[in-house]
Amino acid sequence: MIRGETSTSTQAAADAIRTLFAGKRIERVLLVTPPDADAELFRLETAKRGRYTNYPPYGLLVLAARLQTQGIDVRVCNLNDEILQQCQRLDDDKELAFDHIWQEKLDIDLADFRPDLIGITCMFTMTHSSLRNICHRAATADVPVTIGGVHVSNDVYRVLDDIPTADIAVLREGEIALGNLVAYVNGEATSDGLAQLVVRQDTGYVTVDAAAIPGEQDINVMPAYDLVDISTYSRAGTVGAFYCFKPKETRFATVLSNRGCRAQCTFCSVRNFNGQGVRQRSIESVIDEVETLVDEHGIGHIMWLDDDLLKDHVRAVSLFETLTKRNLDLTWDATNGVIASSCADEVIHAAAESGCIALNIGMESGNREILKSVRKPGTVETFLAAAEVLRRYPVIHSSVFLMVGFPNESMSMILDSINIAREMDLDWYRISQLHPLPNTPIYEAMVAQGLVQETGSQDLRFNGGAYGKQTEIEQGLRLATPDFAEAFANIPLDAVPTPEQITDIWFFMNYHLNFHRIFHETNPLKIDQLAAHLNILADVISPENGFALYFLGYLEHRVSGNVSPDLIERLDRRIETSPFWRDRFSAFELSPEDLKDSHFPKSDVLQLMMQNGGESRGARNSGTLT
């Protein structure tokens, strides 16, 4: 579709809304979560392993709670959950009718509930095609279709251009804006309350720029848990990144204790969606929600959805101490990450006491120039200090977000990240290739520099995650070279690696920072954590991952002095049947025979590889390995 005119006018938007609803009231609203990906990306075997994420529709439940206060009847139709639940019930010899499942569920809800308005959310760029399909199907009900969520807010006009069946887009946090829209249509409010909307007209779009940002009192809300069975979500998929540390029968949920983030990272879209600063819920409202999840729904673990959970040290400590005093049978994690400067001893102590089992730190880079250019709220010293605190609390599995492939990031800068990560000596490093999101400063800069082509957000796919491009690498579908020593030696320290080289660097960093360091782990608690993580990696995330199998065998040997024959057989079979893993094991000087004769390599693979680069690798500068 060719974009028509765009204008800004509350009155024009109000006129378009009146025309769209043709005098009808809104009494019933159907809120829809699309499948995370479409049929082309979806893999049944991955779903049956429980690998795909199945987050409760937290945002929709907050919207629903607000609409319920206005007397609106609301139903939530979670098509992602519907797909994943049916995959778990499907016999192994049956094929998955992916589109039929979600179409049938949506059609039933449309016919049974007869909504006056349909609201469809979209969080991720990779969900765009799925969003488009759902909108087209929903439009057959002949009622207005409204879309919203992070993806829609990031790139609203291109999204609407590609989805002509979407009538209205609600931007950013939508509970007040959507509530005001409903009130206006129902004649209960004037057009003055319309905000954060884009409405389709015959000639293009009209936008209402006025803001309707929920304040701290507005966000003290209990999501409408009565509309879903929150207890079943983690049965069909994963919630958060740390499910490996809990028994399989544990019920997971999510909670949001504050909104926004103090940081201004150029690659992040949080500020686009939540605005500046952090708004905090009252501790009482958060604890009430957590207790409801535990007492009424049997939840045993929560993942905080916060982007800046520890923003206020005093509040964080008070929140965690209150959790501890309530003596709930509950653990928690911070998958979305915490800011390193907030990892003060008193905060982390309170976190550990209240049930924290894992968290991520958003470091991204260990190079000072990159940190400054992407406006990270931290320094090398901040990250090292946070790591020092976290190492004192081994009950918490502490991992770090790293990125490679920033604009103008040289090999020397990448080596800085490797060195700082080594010095931090935390439990795991979640390394990804930069994924520039539309409407972020780094995306706009990269478009201007010709580093990425502005082709539309629907063409973007995350590198990480179950649907991501890195999964293809882990499955052995692509890697530029098996000879890492040669590859690294041929990249000058001041050179910016090519995209192909970045893929190799990512793979190498993943091995060196996460797997090779296992040879040096001695803490029994950390060995147990690593074994739990590697078991999930080998069974669920990346089936028969060669590194996971090998190091599981190593940990078994460390604990008992023996390696189970079944594990050795699995690794032998993996190496025999996969040229990819044979090449990788050869490159990293590993062999299944190591498990049989208990002779494990102890050399520092990174140091040996970099020495092959000659004198240029020996100079003690910012690219030197320490």
XYZ file of C-alpha atoms in Angstrom:
626
model
C 0.000 0.000 0.000
C 1.224 3.501 -0.858
C 1.042 5.776 2.118
C -1.477 8.558 1.844
C -1.467 11.890 3.593
C -0.617 12.152 7.272
C -1.945 14.960 9.410
C -2.285 15.871 13.072
C -5.705 16.919 14.286
C -7.772 15.836 17.260
C -10.959 17.020 15.588
C -10.230 15.173 12.349
C -9.452 12.027 14.335
C -12.686 12.404 16.291
C -14.648 12.760 13.048
C -12.961 9.637 11.610
C -13.736 7.672 14.782
C -17.404 8.670 14.672
C -17.594 7.549 11.055
C -15.848 4.279 11.882
C -18.226 3.330 14.708
C -21.318 4.737 12.998
C -23.083 5.582 16.250
C -22.594 2.139 17.833
C -21.516 1.791 21.446
C -18.580 -0.263 22.645
C -19.789 -2.748 25.254
C -17.574 -5.745 24.528
C -13.852 -5.664 23.679
C -11.857 -8.664 22.469
C -8.129 -8.343 23.182
C -5.912 -10.607 21.072
C -2.324 -11.824 21.364
C -1.069 -13.171 18.021
C 1.255 -16.158 17.724
C 4.809 -14.899 18.183
C 5.649 -15.990 14.635
C 3.828 -17.162 11.547
C 3.635 -20.687 10.152
C 6.776 -20.220 8.054
C 8.992 -19.653 11.101
C 7.215 -21.997 13.498
C 8.670 -25.476 14.127
C 6.548 -28.164 15.782
C 9.525 -30.055 17.197
C 10.751 -26.868 18.870
C 7.330 -26.262 20.397
C 7.014 -29.818 21.693
C 10.339 -29.397 23.491
C 8.822 -26.378 25.242
C 11.441 -24.072 23.725
C 9.174 -21.240 22.558
C 8.312 -18.457 24.970
C 4.790 -18.321 26.344
C 4.580 -15.127 28.354
C 1.277 -14.272 29.983
C -0.349 -11.316 28.146
C 0.509 -8.889 30.941
C -0.104 -5.709 28.962
C -3.496 -6.888 27.723
C -4.496 -7.880 31.240
C -3.671 -4.361 32.429
C -5.728 -2.895 29.560
C -8.565 -5.250 30.452
C -8.501 -4.194 34.107
C -8.834 -0.555 33.069
C -11.721 -1.305 30.684
C -13.499 -3.341 33.347
C -13.540 -0.275 35.610
C -15.511 1.446 32.825
C -18.110 -1.324 32.780
C -16.778 -2.922 29.597
C -17.022 -6.689 29.127
C -13.577 -7.952 28.079
C -12.297 -11.247 26.740
C -8.643 -12.158 26.120
C -7.843 -14.392 23.150
C -4.249 -15.594 23.412
C -3.465 -17.269 20.101
C 0.199 -17.824 20.957
C -0.813 -19.851 24.014
C -3.475 -21.684 22.022
C -0.894 -22.858 19.483
C 1.632 -23.951 22.104
C -0.908 -25.750 24.292
C -2.189 -27.737 21.315
C 1.378 -28.631 20.327
C 1.857 -30.255 23.733
C -1.286 -32.356 23.229
C -0.447 -33.342 19.659
C 0.708 -36.923 19.019
C 4.233 -37.218 17.646
C 3.041 -38.686 14.359
C 0.577 -35.883 13.678
C 1.186 -32.753 11.638
C 0.441 -29.316 13.060
C -2.303 -27.342 11.344
C -0.810 -24.053 12.528
C -3.082 -21.592 10.725
C -6.180 -23.700 11.297
C -5.614 -23.685 15.079
C -5.424 -19.926 15.515
C -8.113 -19.245 12.899
C -10.542 -21.610 14.598
C -9.881 -20.137 18.051
C -10.252 -16.555 16.806
C -13.402 -17.381 14.834
C -15.009 -19.034 17.877
C -14.298 -16.018 20.088
C -15.552 -13.602 17.454
C -18.791 -15.541 16.960
C -19.389 -16.300 20.634
C -18.351 -12.993 22.190
C -19.522 -10.666 19.376
C -17.116 -7.812 20.241
C -17.774 -4.190 19.373
C -14.023 -3.522 19.193
C -11.056 -5.816 18.583
C -7.658 -4.877 20.020
C -4.549 -6.729 18.828
C -1.125 -6.309 20.381
C 2.321 -6.817 18.859
C 5.544 -6.768 20.857
C 8.235 -7.917 18.432
C 9.265 -7.152 14.862
C 9.332 -10.868 14.110
C 5.596 -10.993 14.942
C 4.671 -8.528 12.209
C 3.514 -11.106 9.652
C 1.482 -12.841 12.321
C -0.093 -9.511 13.326
C -1.046 -8.844 9.712
C -2.663 -12.287 9.374
C -4.652 -11.870 12.588
C -5.868 -8.414 11.574
C -7.074 -9.695 8.215
C -9.001 -12.517 9.878
C -10.398 -10.289 12.616
C -11.642 -7.787 10.032
C -14.178 -10.376 8.816
C -16.167 -9.633 11.987
C -16.940 -6.213 10.498
C -16.085 -4.262 13.642
C -13.218 -1.789 14.074
C -9.754 -3.308 14.563
C -7.264 -1.507 16.801
C -3.580 -2.426 17.065
C -0.921 -1.461 19.596
C 2.206 -2.557 21.411
C 5.921 -1.882 21.148
C 6.314 -2.924 17.512
C 3.365 -0.807 16.384
C 4.569 2.207 18.359
C 8.092 1.904 16.948
C 7.059 2.063 13.297
C 3.384 2.927 13.193
C 2.950 4.293 9.668
C 4.841 1.495 7.957
C 2.947 -1.046 10.052
C -0.389 0.519 9.050
C 0.727 0.745 5.429
C 1.248 -3.001 5.426
C -1.950 -3.849 7.339
C -4.891 -2.099 5.642
C -7.377 -3.983 7.851
C -6.148 -2.135 10.964
C -8.342 0.933 11.534
C -6.699 2.536 14.590
C -3.280 2.346 16.232
C -2.933 3.106 19.939
C 0.608 4.224 20.652
C 2.861 3.575 23.630
C 1.274 2.574 26.964
C -2.336 2.311 25.980
C -4.588 1.770 28.977
C -5.618 5.421 29.385
C -5.646 6.178 25.656
C -7.772 3.110 24.875
C -10.084 3.814 27.813
C -10.562 7.398 26.623
C -11.267 6.202 23.083
C -13.986 3.879 24.388
C -15.436 6.630 26.563
C -15.562 9.006 23.581
C -17.275 6.467 21.319
C -19.825 5.770 24.064
C -20.590 9.454 24.515
C -19.161 9.498 28.034
C -16.311 11.914 27.292
C -15.436 14.632 24.823
C -12.819 14.408 22.112
C -10.455 16.352 24.397
C -9.464 13.036 25.997
C -8.344 11.432 22.739
C -4.593 10.835 22.799
C -1.800 8.721 21.351
C -3.849 7.573 18.359
C -3.409 7.160 14.640
C -6.688 6.747 12.773
C -6.972 5.556 9.188
C -8.875 7.738 6.732
C -9.678 7.223 3.070
C -6.839 9.554 2.110
C -4.249 8.545 4.704
C -3.847 8.874 8.463
C -4.719 11.438 11.092
C -2.709 11.454 14.303
C -3.553 12.667 17.801
C -0.273 13.714 19.385
C -1.642 14.480 22.849
C -0.152 12.226 25.498
C -2.030 10.020 27.968
C 0.828 8.559 29.985
C -0.240 6.607 33.077
C 1.043 8.190 36.269
C 2.242 6.354 39.358
C -1.285 6.132 40.779
C -2.606 4.814 37.450
C -0.170 1.917 37.376
C -1.134 0.629 40.837
C -3.421 -1.857 39.156
C -4.016 -5.578 39.468
C -4.022 -7.178 35.993
C -7.293 -8.950 35.151
C -6.086 -12.441 36.022
C -9.692 -13.631 36.074
C -9.633 -13.590 32.260
C -6.889 -16.206 31.784
C -5.593 -19.353 33.455
C -2.204 -17.957 34.391
C -1.109 -21.252 35.934
C -0.852 -23.115 32.616
C 1.420 -20.851 30.602
C 4.768 -22.303 31.641
C 3.436 -25.794 30.961
C 3.496 -25.135 27.220
C 6.492 -22.791 26.854
C 9.108 -20.801 28.688
C 8.784 -17.674 30.809
C 12.044 -15.787 31.222
C 15.562 -17.080 30.754
C 16.122 -19.035 33.958
C 13.500 -21.790 33.958
C 16.349 -24.333 34.000
C 16.886 -23.655 37.705
C 13.374 -24.638 38.764
C 11.576 -28.006 38.818
C 9.625 -28.673 35.641
C 6.275 -28.524 37.420
C 6.922 -24.979 38.734
C 4.330 -22.448 37.613
C 5.808 -19.213 36.260
C 4.299 -15.745 35.891
C 5.443 -12.174 35.300
C 5.066 -8.986 37.337
C 5.852 -5.366 36.477
C 6.791 -3.265 39.505
C 7.759 -0.074 37.677
C 7.724 1.349 34.172
C 10.481 2.955 32.170
C 14.228 3.118 32.482
C 16.664 5.811 33.548
C 19.071 4.800 30.759
C 19.085 6.265 27.272
C 20.796 3.463 25.328
C 20.723 4.291 21.635
C 19.812 0.726 20.577
C 16.831 0.426 22.935
C 13.200 1.380 22.321
C 12.054 1.509 25.957
C 12.022 5.318 26.034
C 10.026 5.427 22.802
C 7.344 3.371 24.490
C 7.492 4.377 28.166
C 8.855 7.903 27.884
C 11.545 9.409 30.067
C 12.282 8.354 33.608
C 10.869 5.623 35.807
C 7.394 5.482 37.368
C 7.100 3.211 40.376
C 4.133 1.262 41.637
C 3.515 1.277 45.343
C 5.165 -1.634 47.105
C 1.786 -2.592 48.566
C 0.192 -2.986 45.132
C 3.108 -5.074 43.885
C 3.089 -7.374 46.907
C -0.713 -7.749 46.682
C -0.302 -8.906 43.087
C 2.481 -11.337 43.959
C 0.455 -12.816 46.818
C -2.529 -13.244 44.519
C -0.375 -15.136 42.038
C 1.005 -17.411 44.760
C -2.148 -17.985 46.802
C -4.804 -18.115 44.074
C -2.869 -19.428 41.076
C -0.112 -21.560 42.557
C 2.707 -19.523 41.047
C 6.135 -20.557 42.347
C 8.403 -18.234 40.382
C 8.042 -14.773 38.889
C 10.060 -12.915 36.313
C 10.155 -9.154 36.831
C 9.266 -7.411 33.571
C 10.937 -4.186 34.743
C 13.559 -2.563 32.559
C 15.062 -0.836 35.620
C 14.060 -2.950 38.597
C 16.676 -1.532 40.972
C 16.329 2.140 40.027
C 15.565 3.303 43.582
C 17.849 1.471 46.017
C 15.699 2.232 49.067
C 12.528 1.082 47.321
C 14.208 -2.050 45.934
C 15.470 -3.074 49.354
C 12.059 -2.368 50.895
C 10.305 -4.389 48.168
C 12.602 -7.367 48.657
C 12.471 -7.196 52.446
C 8.678 -7.120 52.306
C 8.712 -10.223 50.089
C 10.974 -11.924 52.606
C 8.724 -11.005 55.563
C 5.626 -12.353 53.788
C 7.402 -15.738 53.700
C 5.990 -16.632 50.306
C 6.976 -19.907 48.693
C 8.415 -18.034 45.746
C 11.605 -17.366 43.805
C 12.255 -14.718 41.184
C 14.569 -13.534 38.430
C 15.352 -10.368 36.490
C 15.589 -11.670 32.914
C 15.211 -8.202 31.388
C 18.349 -7.091 33.189
C 19.402 -4.663 35.882
C 21.680 -1.643 35.708
C 25.110 -2.436 37.116
C 25.450 0.727 39.190
C 22.455 -0.389 41.261
C 24.069 -3.675 42.269
C 25.122 -2.369 45.657
C 25.762 -4.913 48.374
C 22.682 -4.042 50.425
C 20.454 -4.340 47.351
C 21.834 -7.683 46.200
C 21.778 -9.022 49.765
C 18.076 -8.164 50.055
C 17.445 -9.656 46.605
C 19.110 -12.944 47.522
C 17.208 -13.142 50.821
C 13.875 -12.593 49.041
C 14.291 -15.426 46.554
C 16.356 -14.047 43.673
C 17.924 -16.981 41.837
C 19.163 -15.217 38.710
C 19.607 -11.869 36.991
C 21.124 -10.317 33.903
C 23.359 -7.237 33.810
C 23.138 -5.072 30.702
C 26.767 -4.352 29.889
C 26.787 -4.734 26.073
C 30.443 -3.673 25.660
C 33.645 -3.467 27.656
C 35.100 -0.737 25.482
C 34.882 2.803 26.851
C 34.369 4.432 23.466
C 31.492 2.114 22.538
C 29.859 2.547 25.953
C 29.954 6.305 25.496
C 28.684 6.218 21.921
C 25.662 4.059 22.794
C 25.024 6.047 25.997
C 25.190 3.127 28.391
C 24.604 4.196 32.022
C 27.778 2.548 33.220
C 31.543 2.420 32.960
C 34.041 -0.399 32.952
C 34.599 0.299 36.644
C 30.846 0.086 37.313
C 30.607 -3.339 35.724
C 33.641 -4.662 37.576
C 32.288 -3.364 40.883
C 28.876 -4.969 40.265
C 30.556 -8.267 39.441
C 32.552 -8.111 42.661
C 29.320 -7.766 44.639
C 27.505 -10.506 42.750
C 30.321 -12.999 43.217
C 29.673 -12.734 46.954
C 26.171 -14.175 46.415
C 26.654 -17.489 44.606
C 22.998 -18.422 45.116
C 22.271 -15.866 42.359
C 23.165 -17.020 38.858
C 24.597 -13.807 37.402
C 24.835 -13.384 33.662
C 25.766 -10.500 31.391
C 24.328 -9.136 28.157
C 27.021 -8.501 25.525
C 26.653 -7.245 21.966
C 28.986 -7.293 18.990
C 28.657 -5.497 15.686
C 28.196 -1.898 16.818
C 28.897 0.734 14.117
C 32.648 1.305 13.778
C 33.414 -1.313 16.445
C 36.942 -2.546 15.739
C 38.466 -5.881 16.629
C 40.400 -4.151 19.388
C 37.152 -2.880 20.902
C 35.648 -6.373 20.804
C 38.718 -7.711 22.592
C 38.122 -5.113 25.307
C 34.680 -6.636 25.834
C 36.164 -10.114 26.049
C 38.790 -8.987 28.539
C 36.358 -7.176 30.825
C 33.988 -10.138 30.698
C 36.846 -12.418 31.732
C 37.739 -10.115 34.594
C 34.126 -9.953 35.784
C 34.144 -13.758 36.046
C 30.377 -14.159 36.277
C 28.328 -17.221 35.427
C 27.217 -16.788 31.817
C 27.416 -14.277 28.962
C 24.399 -13.809 26.718
C 26.076 -12.613 23.556
C 24.126 -11.297 20.596
C 24.757 -9.479 17.369
C 23.406 -5.944 17.240
C 19.804 -5.813 16.098
C 18.929 -2.162 15.316
C 15.269 -1.496 16.059
C 13.341 1.083 14.018
C 12.891 4.525 15.552
C 15.951 4.175 17.794
C 18.939 6.552 17.529
C 21.341 3.810 16.482
C 18.969 2.627 13.746
C 18.586 6.100 12.312
C 22.358 6.623 12.430
C 23.041 3.303 10.721
C 20.506 4.085 7.991
C 22.167 7.468 7.443
C 25.583 5.790 7.208
C 24.317 3.146 4.817
C 25.040 0.359 7.319
C 21.463 -0.928 7.198
C 18.800 -0.534 4.546
C 15.534 1.053 5.609
C 13.274 -1.633 4.196
C 10.528 -1.622 6.791
C 10.264 -3.144 10.224
C 8.319 -6.145 8.964
C 11.533 -7.383 7.325
C 13.536 -7.469 10.555
C 14.076 -10.548 12.683
C 15.882 -10.799 15.980
C 19.246 -12.530 16.020
C 18.551 -14.231 19.337
C 15.734 -16.337 20.718
C 13.968 -19.467 19.523
C 12.970 -17.793 16.239
C 16.253 -15.919 15.823
C 19.040 -16.189 13.321
C 21.531 -17.386 15.934
C 19.461 -20.540 16.361
C 20.405 -21.398 12.791
C 24.067 -21.098 13.713
C 23.613 -23.310 16.775
C 21.930 -25.882 14.558
C 24.949 -25.866 12.267
C 23.379 -24.174 9.275
C 25.915 -21.395 8.864
C 29.333 -20.311 10.030
C 31.966 -18.630 7.900
C 35.031 -20.638 8.936
C 35.990 -23.622 11.093
C 39.516 -22.282 11.596
C 39.183 -19.641 14.298
C 42.930 -19.245 14.756
C 43.332 -18.214 11.131
C 40.191 -16.086 11.179
C 41.279 -14.063 14.201
C 44.873 -13.700 13.033
C 43.663 -12.171 9.776
C 41.589 -9.409 11.418
C 43.790 -6.370 12.213
C 43.152 -4.833 15.601
C 42.027 -1.547 14.089
C 39.756 -3.187 11.484
C 35.959 -3.277 11.744
C 34.955 -6.926 11.210
C 32.619 -7.782 8.366
C 29.153 -9.181 9.134
C 30.466 -12.651 8.296
C 33.396 -12.197 10.670
C 31.028 -10.925 13.372
C 29.161 -14.224 13.154
C 32.410 -16.096 13.734
C 33.381 -13.766 16.567
C 29.997 -14.276 18.224
C 30.399 -18.040 18.050
C 33.925 -17.923 19.392
C 33.012 -15.595 22.275
C 30.149 -17.884 23.200
C 32.512 -20.844 23.476
C 35.332 -19.076 25.241
C 33.382 -16.991 27.761
C 30.726 -19.589 28.563
C 32.054 -23.083 27.964
C 35.841 -23.053 28.194
C 35.755 -21.299 31.573
C 33.887 -24.327 32.984
C 37.267 -26.085 33.157
C 38.200 -23.692 35.956
C 34.949 -23.708 37.993
C 35.328 -25.155 41.504
C 32.336 -23.863 43.476
C 29.890 -26.796 44.016
C 26.868 -24.459 43.878
C 28.017 -23.014 40.569
C 28.713 -26.502 39.211
C 25.108 -27.445 40.011
C 23.840 -24.283 38.282
C 25.970 -24.976 35.218
C 24.782 -28.574 35.019
C 21.141 -27.435 35.159
C 21.772 -24.868 32.442
C 23.679 -27.280 30.185
C 20.994 -29.953 30.533
C 18.355 -27.528 29.283
C 20.691 -26.341 26.532
C 21.291 -29.901 25.310
C 17.676 -31.073 25.644
C 15.484 -28.023 24.955
C 17.267 -24.959 23.586
C 19.709 -26.532 21.119
C 19.137 -30.294 21.012
C 22.311 -32.356 21.249
C 24.476 -29.226 21.379
C 28.005 -30.613 21.205
C 29.513 -28.169 23.688
C 26.706 -28.719 26.196
C 27.105 -32.501 26.030
C 30.878 -32.327 26.352
C 30.867 -30.029 29.353
C 28.059 -31.944 31.028
C 30.395 -34.916 30.838
C 33.212 -32.847 32.264
C 31.057 -31.708 35.195
C 29.939 -35.293 35.842
C 33.579 -36.284 35.998
C 34.377 -33.422 38.370
C 31.601 -34.471 40.744
C 31.754 -38.272 40.618
C 34.951 -39.179 38.791
C 32.940 -40.876 36.044
C 30.954 -39.961 32.962
C 27.685 -41.757 32.209
C 27.854 -44.069 29.156
C 24.604 -42.512 27.862
C 26.179 -39.063 27.741
C 29.270 -40.375 25.978
C 27.058 -42.172 23.474
C 25.059 -38.999 22.796
C 28.222 -36.999 22.172
C 29.760 -39.707 19.966
C 26.593 -39.823 17.898
C 26.487 -36.035 17.597
C 30.074 -35.799 16.374
C 29.673 -38.742 13.983
C 26.548 -37.345 12.350
C 27.421 -33.639 12.258
C 30.283 -32.232 10.167
C 29.517 -28.904 11.816
C 30.293 -30.193 15.306
C 33.307 -32.193 14.102
C 34.766 -28.960 12.744
C 33.967 -27.046 15.920
C 35.518 -29.661 18.185
C 38.617 -29.760 16.019
C 38.907 -25.963 16.095
C 38.677 -25.872 19.891
C 40.882 -28.935 20.462
C 38.078 -30.978 22.027
C 37.256 -34.653 21.497
C 34.693 -37.161 22.786
C 37.701 -39.236 23.769
C 38.399 -36.648 26.485
C 35.347 -37.938 28.378
C 36.530 -41.515 28.096
C 40.109 -41.093 29.232
C 39.523 -38.069 31.543
C 42.215 -35.971 29.889
C 40.734 -32.542 29.429
C 42.466 -29.579 27.759
C 43.515 -26.893 30.218
C 45.102 -24.391 27.850
C 43.591 -20.967 27.312
C 42.156 -21.348 23.825
C 41.709 -17.611 23.334
C 45.321 -16.845 24.218
C 46.657 -19.534 21.899
C 44.519 -18.376 19.008
C 45.474 -14.758 19.327
C 49.188 -15.582 19.457
C 48.915 -16.794 15.883
C 48.533 -13.188 14.827
C 52.248 -12.418 15.140
C 53.822 -9.340 16.703
C 50.752 -7.177 16.259
C 49.012 -9.374 18.836
C 51.784 -9.010 21.390
C 51.650 -5.252 21.887
C 50.110 -4.211 25.178
C 47.385 -1.871 24.009
C 43.608 -1.752 24.211
C 43.450 -4.872 22.084
C 45.771 -6.926 24.204
C 44.351 -9.960 25.960
C 44.949 -10.019 29.679
